[in-house]
Amino acid sequence: MYKARKRFGQNFLIDDTIIEHIIAAIAPKKDDNLLEIGPGTGAITLPLLEKVSQLHAIEIDTNLVALLKSFKKNNLDLHQGDILKFDLNTLPRPLRIVGNLPYNISSPILFHLLEYRMRIQDMTFMLQKEVVERITAKNGSKIYGRLSVIMRAFFSVELLFIVPPESFNPAPKVKSAIIHLKPLIKTPVSNKPLFTKLVAAAFSQRRKTLKNCLKSFLTQQQTEIDLSQRAEMLTLADFITLTQDLEARQPQNLL
Ligand code: SAM
């Protein structure tokens, strides 16, 4: 068995039932443009290759790339490299992206993919359960934050099922979950740089009020949103309103 490397967040799936569930959740069609992030030893890759005419996969670990190449699968288009530096514009669209993501960099991967949302049909990922819960959290909850607001401004999200640590080798210390993300046909966000900057600032000091966190952005006179609240109380619609109020103020100086 391949010795897992911690720094690459390697936890290989070994549970055939879970693998079947994941493939069923992806429901690949022959002509789909699939991209798998982190194919590893091929737990999801091999069954996917049975179903599609071509599969792109990006893997950072050169030893695993060599292993996957040794399977000699003609329909596997393997890219060696870092997904965070990978230009998805080089792949056919619309893309369906899948993967059991390396948990140590799952949020940066999600933010990277956000930049390519126009090219994406959907994404089915295994993530740490806690990260899925953060993405799907409602306002007012302690785990609601930047990831929840930003991901849900651009994607519809659904937790599909939970996966226990025993389904992996080595077993992670945490539970995992499968999430499905689909780009919204129309995002409520009209100014993405401003919106993401504002959301990041609002959550930068969770214990402080919005008035404090957004001091350099706008004052209470410039918005109807009550700035004596903390960021975690605001809905996505509230953040959209704040962005619009801010934009109305001085659009060109803020970026
Ligand atoms: N798909 C396999 C499975 O389910 O058994 C492996 C999943 S493992 C959790 C994550 C995989 O992502 C590993 O193969 C790891 O080497 C790869 N990986 C880690 N960081 C990466 C990066 N920045 N870019 C591409 N692949 C990466």
CSV table of C-alpha atoms and ligand atoms in Angstrom, one decimal:
chain,number,residue,atom,x,y,z
A,1,MET,CA,0.0,0.0,0.0
A,2,TYR,CA,1.1,3.6,-0.8
A,3,LYS,CA,2.5,5.5,2.2
A,4,ALA,CA,0.4,8.6,2.7
A,5,ARG,CA,2.2,12.0,2.9
A,6,LYS,CA,0.7,14.2,5.5
A,7,ARG,CA,1.8,17.5,3.9
A,8,PHE,CA,-0.3,16.7,0.8
A,9,GLY,CA,-3.3,16.0,3.0
A,10,GLN,CA,-3.4,12.4,1.9
A,11,ASN,CA,-6.2,10.3,3.3
A,12,PHE,CA,-7.1,7.6,0.7
A,13,LEU,CA,-10.6,6.3,0.4
A,14,ILE,CA,-10.8,2.5,1.1
A,15,ASP,CA,-14.5,2.0,1.5
A,16,ASP,CA,-16.1,0.6,-1.6
A,17,THR,CA,-19.7,1.4,-0.6
A,18,ILE,CA,-18.7,5.1,0.0
A,19,ILE,CA,-16.9,5.2,-3.3
A,20,GLU,CA,-20.0,3.8,-5.0
A,21,HIS,CA,-22.1,6.5,-3.3
A,22,ILE,CA,-19.8,9.2,-4.5
A,23,ILE,CA,-19.8,8.0,-8.1
A,24,ALA,CA,-23.7,7.8,-7.9
A,25,ALA,CA,-23.8,11.3,-6.5
A,26,ILE,CA,-21.6,12.6,-9.4
A,27,ALA,CA,-23.7,10.6,-11.9
A,28,PRO,CA,-21.1,11.0,-14.7
A,29,LYS,CA,-22.3,11.0,-18.3
A,30,LYS,CA,-20.0,9.8,-21.1
A,31,ASP,CA,-19.4,13.3,-22.6
A,32,ASP,CA,-19.0,15.2,-19.3
A,33,ASN,CA,-15.9,17.3,-19.0
A,34,LEU,CA,-14.7,16.0,-15.7
A,35,LEU,CA,-11.8,17.2,-13.7
A,36,GLU,CA,-10.7,15.3,-10.6
A,37,ILE,CA,-8.6,17.2,-8.0
A,38,GLY,CA,-6.1,14.9,-6.2
A,39,PRO,CA,-6.7,11.5,-7.7
A,40,GLY,CA,-4.3,9.9,-5.3
A,41,THR,CA,-4.1,6.2,-5.8
A,42,GLY,CA,-7.2,6.3,-8.0
A,43,ALA,CA,-10.0,5.3,-5.6
A,44,ILE,CA,-12.5,7.6,-7.4
A,45,THR,CA,-10.5,7.9,-10.6
A,46,LEU,CA,-10.7,4.3,-11.7
A,47,PRO,CA,-14.5,3.9,-11.5
A,48,LEU,CA,-14.9,7.3,-13.1
A,49,LEU,CA,-12.8,6.2,-16.0
A,50,GLU,CA,-15.2,3.4,-16.7
A,51,LYS,CA,-18.0,5.9,-17.2
A,52,VAL,CA,-16.6,8.9,-19.1
A,53,SER,CA,-14.7,9.1,-22.4
A,54,GLN,CA,-12.1,11.5,-21.0
A,55,LEU,CA,-11.1,12.5,-17.5
A,56,HIS,CA,-8.7,15.3,-16.5
A,57,ALA,CA,-7.0,14.9,-13.2
A,58,ILE,CA,-4.5,17.1,-11.4
A,59,GLU,CA,-2.2,15.6,-8.8
A,60,ILE,CA,0.7,17.3,-7.0
A,61,ASP,CA,2.6,14.2,-5.8
A,62,THR,CA,5.0,13.0,-8.5
A,63,ASN,CA,5.0,9.5,-7.0
A,64,LEU,CA,1.3,9.2,-7.3
A,65,VAL,CA,1.4,10.6,-10.8
A,66,ALA,CA,3.9,7.8,-11.7
A,67,LEU,CA,1.6,5.2,-10.1
A,68,LEU,CA,-1.5,6.5,-12.0
A,69,LYS,CA,0.5,6.5,-15.2
A,70,SER,CA,1.4,2.9,-14.6
A,71,PHE,CA,-2.3,2.0,-14.9
A,72,LYS,CA,-2.1,3.0,-18.6
A,73,LYS,CA,-5.6,4.3,-18.9
A,74,ASN,CA,-6.0,6.0,-22.3
A,75,ASN,CA,-8.9,8.2,-21.3
A,76,LEU,CA,-7.0,9.7,-18.3
A,77,ASP,CA,-5.5,13.1,-19.0
A,78,LEU,CA,-3.1,13.5,-16.0
A,79,HIS,CA,-1.7,16.9,-15.1
A,80,GLN,CA,1.1,17.0,-12.5
A,81,GLY,CA,0.9,20.2,-10.4
A,82,ASP,CA,-0.7,22.3,-7.8
A,83,ILE,CA,-4.5,22.9,-8.3
A,84,LEU,CA,-4.0,26.4,-6.7
A,85,LYS,CA,-1.8,27.4,-9.6
A,86,PHE,CA,-3.7,25.5,-12.3
A,87,ASP,CA,-5.4,27.6,-15.0
A,88,LEU,CA,-8.8,26.0,-15.6
A,89,ASN,CA,-9.1,28.0,-18.8
A,90,THR,CA,-7.0,25.4,-20.4
A,91,LEU,CA,-9.7,22.7,-19.9
A,92,PRO,CA,-12.9,22.2,-21.9
A,93,ARG,CA,-16.1,23.7,-20.5
A,94,PRO,CA,-18.5,23.4,-18.9
A,95,LEU,CA,-16.5,21.7,-16.3
A,96,ARG,CA,-17.7,19.2,-13.7
A,97,ILE,CA,-15.1,19.2,-10.9
A,98,VAL,CA,-14.9,16.4,-8.3
A,99,GLY,CA,-12.5,15.3,-5.6
A,100,ASN,CA,-11.7,14.1,-2.2
A,101,LEU,CA,-9.9,17.3,-1.4
A,102,PRO,CA,-6.7,17.7,0.7
A,103,TYR,CA,-8.3,19.1,3.9
A,104,ASN,CA,-5.3,21.3,4.7
A,105,ILE,CA,-6.0,23.5,1.7
A,106,SER,CA,-9.7,23.0,1.1
A,107,SER,CA,-10.7,26.7,1.6
A,108,PRO,CA,-8.0,28.1,-0.7
A,109,ILE,CA,-9.1,25.5,-3.3
A,110,LEU,CA,-12.7,26.7,-3.0
A,111,PHE,CA,-11.7,30.3,-3.4
A,112,HIS,CA,-9.5,29.5,-6.3
A,113,LEU,CA,-12.3,27.7,-8.1
A,114,LEU,CA,-14.6,30.6,-7.4
A,115,GLU,CA,-12.6,32.6,-9.9
A,116,TYR,CA,-13.6,30.1,-12.6
A,117,ARG,CA,-17.3,29.8,-11.7
A,118,MET,CA,-18.4,30.8,-15.2
A,119,ARG,CA,-16.8,27.7,-16.6
A,120,ILE,CA,-18.1,25.3,-14.0
A,121,GLN,CA,-21.2,23.2,-14.3
A,122,ASP,CA,-21.0,21.8,-10.8
A,123,MET,CA,-18.6,20.4,-8.2
A,124,THR,CA,-18.9,17.4,-5.9
A,125,PHE,CA,-16.3,17.3,-3.1
A,126,MET,CA,-15.4,15.4,0.0
A,127,LEU,CA,-14.5,17.9,2.6
A,128,GLN,CA,-14.0,18.0,6.4
A,129,LYS,CA,-17.6,17.8,7.8
A,130,GLU,CA,-16.9,21.0,9.8
A,131,VAL,CA,-16.0,22.9,6.6
A,132,VAL,CA,-19.3,21.7,4.9
A,133,GLU,CA,-21.2,22.9,8.0
A,134,ARG,CA,-19.5,26.2,7.8
A,135,ILE,CA,-20.4,26.6,4.2
A,136,THR,CA,-24.0,25.7,4.8
A,137,ALA,CA,-24.4,27.5,8.2
A,138,LYS,CA,-27.2,30.1,8.7
A,139,ASN,CA,-26.7,33.6,10.0
A,140,GLY,CA,-26.8,33.8,13.8
A,141,SER,CA,-24.8,30.6,14.2
A,142,LYS,CA,-21.2,30.6,15.5
A,143,ILE,CA,-19.8,28.9,12.5
A,144,TYR,CA,-21.4,31.2,10.0
A,145,GLY,CA,-18.6,33.3,8.4
A,146,ARG,CA,-16.8,34.5,5.3
A,147,LEU,CA,-16.8,31.0,3.7
A,148,SER,CA,-20.6,30.7,4.2
A,149,VAL,CA,-21.4,34.1,2.8
A,150,ILE,CA,-19.0,34.1,-0.1
A,151,MET,CA,-19.7,30.5,-1.3
A,152,ARG,CA,-23.4,30.9,-1.1
A,153,ALA,CA,-23.4,34.2,-3.0
A,154,PHE,CA,-22.2,32.3,-6.0
A,155,PHE,CA,-23.2,28.7,-5.5
A,156,SER,CA,-26.2,26.7,-4.4
A,157,VAL,CA,-24.8,24.2,-1.9
A,158,GLU,CA,-26.1,20.9,-0.5
A,159,LEU,CA,-24.7,18.5,2.0
A,160,LEU,CA,-25.2,15.1,0.5
A,161,PHE,CA,-23.9,12.6,3.1
A,162,ILE,CA,-21.5,12.1,6.0
A,163,VAL,CA,-18.5,9.9,5.7
A,164,PRO,CA,-16.8,8.3,8.8
A,165,PRO,CA,-13.1,8.4,9.4
A,166,GLU,CA,-12.8,4.6,9.0
A,167,SER,CA,-13.6,5.0,5.3
A,168,PHE,CA,-10.0,6.3,4.8
A,169,ASN,CA,-6.5,5.1,5.2
A,170,PRO,CA,-5.0,6.7,7.2
A,171,ALA,CA,-8.2,7.6,9.0
A,172,PRO,CA,-8.5,11.4,9.5
A,173,LYS,CA,-9.2,12.7,13.0
A,174,VAL,CA,-12.4,14.3,11.8
A,175,LYS,CA,-15.6,13.3,10.1
A,176,SER,CA,-16.0,14.1,6.4
A,177,ALA,CA,-18.9,15.0,4.2
A,178,ILE,CA,-19.8,15.1,0.5
A,179,ILE,CA,-21.0,18.5,-0.7
A,180,HIS,CA,-22.5,19.5,-4.0
A,181,LEU,CA,-22.0,23.0,-5.3
A,182,LYS,CA,-23.6,24.5,-8.4
A,183,PRO,CA,-23.0,28.0,-9.7
A,184,LEU,CA,-26.1,30.2,-9.4
A,185,ILE,CA,-27.4,31.2,-12.8
A,186,LYS,CA,-27.6,34.7,-11.5
A,187,THR,CA,-25.5,35.8,-8.5
A,188,PRO,CA,-26.9,38.7,-6.4
A,189,VAL,CA,-23.4,40.2,-6.4
A,190,SER,CA,-22.7,42.9,-8.9
A,191,ASN,CA,-19.3,44.0,-7.7
A,192,LYS,CA,-17.4,40.9,-6.6
A,193,PRO,CA,-14.1,42.6,-5.5
A,194,LEU,CA,-15.9,45.0,-3.3
A,195,PHE,CA,-18.3,42.4,-1.9
A,196,THR,CA,-15.5,40.0,-1.0
A,197,LYS,CA,-13.4,42.7,0.5
A,198,LEU,CA,-16.3,43.9,2.6
A,199,VAL,CA,-17.3,40.4,3.8
A,200,ALA,CA,-13.7,39.7,4.8
A,201,ALA,CA,-13.4,43.0,6.7
A,202,ALA,CA,-16.8,42.3,8.4
A,203,PHE,CA,-15.6,38.9,9.7
A,204,SER,CA,-12.0,40.0,10.5
A,205,GLN,CA,-12.7,40.5,14.2
A,206,ARG,CA,-15.8,38.4,14.9
A,207,ARG,CA,-16.3,39.7,18.5
A,208,LYS,CA,-16.5,43.3,17.3
A,209,THR,CA,-19.5,45.1,15.9
A,210,LEU,CA,-19.8,45.9,12.2
A,211,LYS,CA,-19.4,49.6,13.1
A,212,ASN,CA,-15.9,48.8,14.3
A,213,CYS,CA,-14.9,46.3,11.6
A,214,LEU,CA,-16.2,48.5,8.8
A,215,LYS,CA,-14.8,51.8,10.1
A,216,SER,CA,-12.8,52.5,7.0
A,217,PHE,CA,-15.7,51.5,4.7
A,218,LEU,CA,-18.9,53.3,5.8
A,219,THR,CA,-20.7,54.9,8.7
A,220,GLN,CA,-24.2,54.2,10.1
A,221,GLN,CA,-25.5,57.3,8.2
A,222,GLN,CA,-24.7,55.6,4.9
A,223,THR,CA,-26.7,52.4,5.4
A,224,GLU,CA,-29.9,51.1,6.8
A,225,ILE,CA,-28.2,47.9,8.0
A,226,ASP,CA,-27.8,48.2,11.8
A,227,LEU,CA,-24.0,48.4,12.3
A,228,SER,CA,-24.2,47.8,16.0
A,229,GLN,CA,-24.6,44.1,15.2
A,230,ARG,CA,-21.8,41.6,14.6
A,231,ALA,CA,-21.2,40.2,11.1
A,232,GLU,CA,-22.5,36.8,12.0
A,233,MET,CA,-26.1,38.3,12.3
A,234,LEU,CA,-26.2,39.5,8.7
A,235,THR,CA,-27.9,37.5,5.9
A,236,LEU,CA,-26.4,37.3,2.4
A,237,ALA,CA,-29.0,39.9,1.3
A,238,ASP,CA,-27.8,42.3,4.1
A,239,PHE,CA,-24.2,41.9,2.8
A,240,ILE,CA,-25.4,42.7,-0.7
A,241,THR,CA,-27.2,45.8,0.6
A,242,LEU,CA,-24.1,46.9,2.4
A,243,THR,CA,-22.0,46.4,-0.7
A,244,GLN,CA,-24.5,48.5,-2.7
A,245,ASP,CA,-24.5,51.3,-0.1
A,246,LEU,CA,-20.7,51.3,-0.1
A,247,GLU,CA,-20.6,51.4,-3.9
A,248,ALA,CA,-23.1,54.3,-4.0
A,249,ARG,CA,-20.7,56.2,-1.7
A,250,GLN,CA,-17.5,56.3,-3.6
A,251,PRO,CA,-17.2,53.5,-6.1
A,252,GLN,CA,-13.7,54.3,-7.6
A,253,ASN,CA,-11.8,54.8,-4.3
A,254,LEU,CA,-12.6,51.5,-2.7
A,255,LEU,CA,-10.6,48.9,-4.7
B,1,SAM,N1,-8.7,10.9,-4.4
B,1,SAM,C1,-7.9,10.0,-3.6
B,1,SAM,C2,-8.8,9.2,-2.7
B,1,SAM,O1,-10.0,9.6,-2.5
B,1,SAM,O2,-8.3,8.2,-2.1
B,1,SAM,C3,-6.9,10.9,-2.7
B,1,SAM,C4,-7.6,11.9,-1.9
B,1,SAM,S1,-6.4,12.7,-0.7
B,1,SAM,C5,-7.5,13.3,0.5
B,1,SAM,C6,-6.0,14.3,-1.5
B,1,SAM,C7,-5.2,14.2,-2.8
B,1,SAM,O3,-4.9,15.5,-3.3
B,1,SAM,C8,-3.8,13.5,-2.6
B,1,SAM,O4,-3.6,12.6,-3.7
B,1,SAM,C9,-2.8,14.6,-2.7
B,1,SAM,O5,-1.5,14.2,-3.1
B,1,SAM,C10,-3.5,15.6,-3.6
B,1,SAM,N2,-3.1,17.0,-3.5
B,1,SAM,C11,-2.7,17.6,-2.3
B,1,SAM,N3,-2.5,18.9,-2.5
B,1,SAM,C12,-2.7,19.1,-3.9
B,1,SAM,C13,-2.6,20.2,-4.7
B,1,SAM,N4,-2.2,21.4,-4.2
B,1,SAM,N5,-2.9,20.1,-6.0
B,1,SAM,C14,-3.3,18.9,-6.5
B,1,SAM,N6,-3.4,17.8,-5.8
B,1,SAM,C15,-3.1,17.9,-4.5
